[in-house]
Amino acid sequence: MIGKTQLSALGLFQAKLPRYTSYPTAPHFSETVQAEQFTSWVSSLPEDRTISLYLHIPFCRRLCWFCACRTQGTKTDAPVRAYLDVLKSELGMLKKILPEGVRLSRLHWGGGTPTLLSASMIEELSTKIRETLAFAPDMEFSVEIDPNEIDAPRLDALAAAGMNRASIGVQDFDPFIQETIGRLQSYEITRDAVEALRARGIKSLNADILYGLPHQNGKRITESVQKLLSLSPDRVALYGYAHVPWMAKRQQLIPSDAIPTPEERLDLFKTARQLFAWDGYDEIGIDHFAVPDDSLSKAKASGTLRRNFQGYTDDTAETLIGLGASSISRFPQGYAQNTSATSAYMKAIRDGSFATARGHVFSDDDLLRARLIEAVMCDFKVSAEEITRQFGLSRKAVFELLHKTASEFDGLIQVNDDGLYIPYDSRALTRMIARSFDAYDLSRAGHSPAI
């Protein structure tokens, strides 16, 4: 068993690292990628390709203090109505450049709060999507659901639109912690939302919960996890709260002296992880859990687990197109991100241009390192045979890379004839190990705690 002293000596409790939902990470995007590049990449998709689509709704009725996402508050539907009209226009522009035969395999609505759309708005948007892209037979349609911002008409509209996976943010059920982070959401409201979803045939349920929140301790996180388990989610994301009040100004409302120490964060994570394991959940990567018959567990078992902007996924599509303000698209050639400011995004689309403001064109080295990092984050191992085959490197070159990484971790990771392997007790170091394959300067942006 690796002790905290050894983990501290390796720098785990001091490190601030990317979550590696992309490589290179977004701070390294540049303005060299613009709308012309996005158009070219979409137009060059093979006609028989299946792709994923992400739509960003940046509005919330209330702004939770803990959240560092790009969102804006609104009490009325007027700005939402205007934004939806622009989003529909962007879908129309996309349709004009998509090659024939491209189909949609995954659809995700995120935010913000997608469920603040009215039932009629949900119907409008889903109809426009169906006019833009044909759905693959096994298409998965997921939506981020706020239990405080949902009702029967909106649930009916989502079910009619084909939603078959719902994602609910829980964060923590403790009322004192909820008050401290500006997120009031009772267990009863959450339970009612889950029951309403299942009553409409939505069988697949994701939930997010946080560790490292102010005033959180072992007893409180145990109670919250047990309440969450009583709702029987199919997947759970157990994310570490990143307290960055210098970047997310609303977090200044949260008392910094109530935040658990890095060592306490590790204990909180381990407590929650053990509870999920006792309830029969499979561990997926560094921070997800899934029931054994969930597609994420099956992807882990088959070696097809992947990582993208939504975290761990079984989505193997090479192309993800992101629409809406700040959305990021991933193509085989690189990343393209829409401008983050909602007003600038809406102006670009209204002027008849895609809103791409920055991105990144992959080099061969990027693709190699991206796969090394993804393999570490998803599988806790790197297959030397896969890397030599996929990237045309010699075994000597691959093992030089692997041994260099292993040498940085005091014998806590293994290199054998098959490649690199991270033992179970060393997996708290996973993001640090991934960083060792990162060729970019991490000092250019702030990142979240490594644990």
Short mmCIF file of N, CA and C in Angstrom, two decimals, residues 21-29 33 38 41 52-56 70 83 90 108 308-310 318-331 334-340 345 355-360 362:
data_model
loop_
_atom_site.label_atom_id
_atom_site.label_comp_id
_atom_site.label_asym_id
_atom_site.label_seq_id
_atom_site.Cartn_x
_atom_site.Cartn_y
_atom_site.Cartn_z
N THR A 21 -9.21 15.72 -20.90
CA THR A 21 -10.35 15.38 -21.75
C THR A 21 -10.06 15.74 -23.21
N SER A 22 -8.91 16.34 -23.44
CA SER A 22 -8.39 16.57 -24.80
C SER A 22 -6.88 16.61 -24.72
N TYR A 23 -6.23 16.45 -25.86
CA TYR A 23 -4.79 16.69 -25.96
C TYR A 23 -4.48 17.21 -27.36
N PRO A 24 -3.80 18.35 -27.46
CA PRO A 24 -3.44 19.20 -26.32
C PRO A 24 -4.67 19.80 -25.67
N THR A 25 -4.50 20.30 -24.45
CA THR A 25 -5.63 20.86 -23.72
C THR A 25 -5.98 22.25 -24.26
N ALA A 26 -7.19 22.70 -23.95
CA ALA A 26 -7.74 23.92 -24.55
C ALA A 26 -6.86 25.16 -24.38
N PRO A 27 -6.12 25.34 -23.27
CA PRO A 27 -5.27 26.53 -23.17
C PRO A 27 -4.22 26.64 -24.28
N HIS A 28 -3.96 25.54 -24.98
CA HIS A 28 -2.95 25.56 -26.03
C HIS A 28 -3.55 25.74 -27.43
N PHE A 29 -4.88 25.94 -27.48
CA PHE A 29 -5.50 26.28 -28.77
C PHE A 29 -5.05 27.68 -29.17
N VAL A 33 -6.82 28.50 -36.15
CA VAL A 33 -7.97 27.75 -36.67
C VAL A 33 -9.18 28.67 -36.63
N PHE A 38 -12.86 24.96 -39.99
CA PHE A 38 -14.00 24.16 -39.55
C PHE A 38 -14.82 23.68 -40.74
N TRP A 41 -13.00 20.94 -42.66
CA TRP A 41 -12.97 19.65 -41.97
C TRP A 41 -14.34 18.97 -42.02
N SER A 52 -20.60 12.37 -33.74
CA SER A 52 -21.28 12.79 -32.52
C SER A 52 -21.55 14.29 -32.60
N LEU A 53 -22.58 14.72 -31.87
CA LEU A 53 -22.98 16.12 -31.90
C LEU A 53 -23.22 16.59 -30.47
N TYR A 54 -22.61 17.74 -30.13
CA TYR A 54 -22.80 18.35 -28.82
C TYR A 54 -23.41 19.73 -29.01
N LEU A 55 -24.49 20.02 -28.29
CA LEU A 55 -25.12 21.33 -28.33
C LEU A 55 -25.04 21.97 -26.95
N HIS A 56 -24.53 23.22 -26.93
CA HIS A 56 -24.31 23.90 -25.65
C HIS A 56 -25.39 24.95 -25.42
N ARG A 70 -18.73 28.12 -18.22
CA ARG A 70 -19.16 29.37 -18.84
C ARG A 70 -20.69 29.37 -18.95
N TYR A 83 -31.26 32.88 -28.48
CA TYR A 83 -30.14 31.95 -28.64
C TYR A 83 -30.58 30.71 -29.41
N GLU A 90 -27.39 27.81 -36.96
CA GLU A 90 -26.09 27.12 -37.05
C GLU A 90 -26.28 25.69 -37.53
N HIS A 108 -25.65 14.99 -27.50
CA HIS A 108 -25.64 15.41 -26.10
C HIS A 108 -25.98 16.88 -26.01
N ASN A 308 -13.35 11.97 -23.77
CA ASN A 308 -13.58 13.20 -24.54
C ASN A 308 -14.03 14.30 -23.59
N PHE A 309 -14.62 15.37 -24.14
CA PHE A 309 -14.94 16.53 -23.32
C PHE A 309 -16.01 16.24 -22.27
N GLN A 310 -16.77 15.18 -22.43
CA GLN A 310 -17.76 14.80 -21.42
C GLN A 310 -17.19 13.81 -20.40
N GLU A 318 -14.82 9.21 -34.57
CA GLU A 318 -13.62 10.04 -34.69
C GLU A 318 -13.95 11.53 -34.68
N THR A 319 -15.19 11.87 -35.02
CA THR A 319 -15.57 13.27 -35.15
C THR A 319 -16.68 13.62 -34.16
N LEU A 320 -16.44 14.67 -33.41
CA LEU A 320 -17.44 15.26 -32.52
C LEU A 320 -17.61 16.72 -32.94
N ILE A 321 -18.81 17.09 -33.34
CA ILE A 321 -19.07 18.48 -33.72
C ILE A 321 -19.79 19.17 -32.58
N GLY A 322 -19.24 20.29 -32.14
CA GLY A 322 -19.83 21.08 -31.07
C GLY A 322 -20.45 22.35 -31.62
N LEU A 323 -21.72 22.58 -31.29
CA LEU A 323 -22.43 23.78 -31.72
C LEU A 323 -22.85 24.59 -30.51
N GLY A 324 -22.95 25.91 -30.69
CA GLY A 324 -23.28 26.80 -29.59
C GLY A 324 -22.04 27.52 -29.09
N ALA A 325 -22.26 28.53 -28.26
CA ALA A 325 -21.16 29.33 -27.73
C ALA A 325 -20.17 28.46 -26.95
N SER A 326 -18.89 28.63 -27.22
CA SER A 326 -17.76 27.97 -26.54
C SER A 326 -17.60 26.49 -26.87
N SER A 327 -18.49 25.89 -27.65
CA SER A 327 -18.41 24.45 -27.93
C SER A 327 -17.14 24.11 -28.72
N ILE A 328 -16.61 22.93 -28.44
CA ILE A 328 -15.40 22.45 -29.09
C ILE A 328 -15.73 21.26 -29.97
N SER A 329 -15.23 21.29 -31.20
CA SER A 329 -15.35 20.16 -32.12
C SER A 329 -14.01 19.45 -32.20
N ARG A 330 -14.08 18.12 -32.36
CA ARG A 330 -12.85 17.35 -32.60
C ARG A 330 -12.99 16.61 -33.91
N PHE A 331 -12.01 16.81 -34.79
CA PHE A 331 -11.93 16.13 -36.07
C PHE A 331 -10.64 15.31 -36.11
N GLY A 334 -7.91 17.90 -36.13
CA GLY A 334 -7.64 18.84 -35.04
C GLY A 334 -8.89 19.29 -34.34
N TYR A 335 -8.74 20.32 -33.49
CA TYR A 335 -9.84 20.89 -32.71
C TYR A 335 -10.26 22.23 -33.29
N ALA A 336 -11.56 22.54 -33.15
CA ALA A 336 -12.08 23.84 -33.52
C ALA A 336 -13.08 24.27 -32.45
N GLN A 337 -12.88 25.47 -31.88
CA GLN A 337 -13.74 25.93 -30.80
C GLN A 337 -14.46 27.21 -31.20
N ASN A 338 -15.77 27.24 -30.92
CA ASN A 338 -16.54 28.45 -31.12
C ASN A 338 -16.14 29.51 -30.11
N THR A 339 -16.34 30.77 -30.49
CA THR A 339 -16.07 31.86 -29.56
C THR A 339 -16.89 31.67 -28.28
N SER A 340 -16.30 32.03 -27.15
CA SER A 340 -16.93 31.75 -25.87
C SER A 340 -18.04 32.73 -25.52
N TYR A 345 -20.73 34.90 -30.46
CA TYR A 345 -21.19 33.70 -31.17
C TYR A 345 -22.44 34.01 -31.98
N ALA A 355 -18.83 30.28 -36.09
CA ALA A 355 -18.28 31.10 -35.01
C ALA A 355 -16.93 30.60 -34.51
N THR A 356 -16.25 29.76 -35.27
CA THR A 356 -14.95 29.23 -34.86
C THR A 356 -13.99 30.38 -34.57
N ALA A 357 -13.39 30.37 -33.38
CA ALA A 357 -12.49 31.45 -32.99
C ALA A 357 -11.07 30.97 -32.72
N ARG A 358 -10.92 29.67 -32.47
CA ARG A 358 -9.57 29.15 -32.20
C ARG A 358 -9.62 27.63 -32.30
N GLY A 359 -8.44 27.03 -32.19
CA GLY A 359 -8.38 25.58 -32.28
C GLY A 359 -6.95 25.12 -32.36
N HIS A 360 -6.77 23.93 -32.94
CA HIS A 360 -5.43 23.36 -33.00
C HIS A 360 -5.39 22.31 -34.12
N PHE A 362 -3.55 19.06 -35.46
CA PHE A 362 -2.70 18.00 -34.90
C PHE A 362 -1.41 17.82 -35.69
#
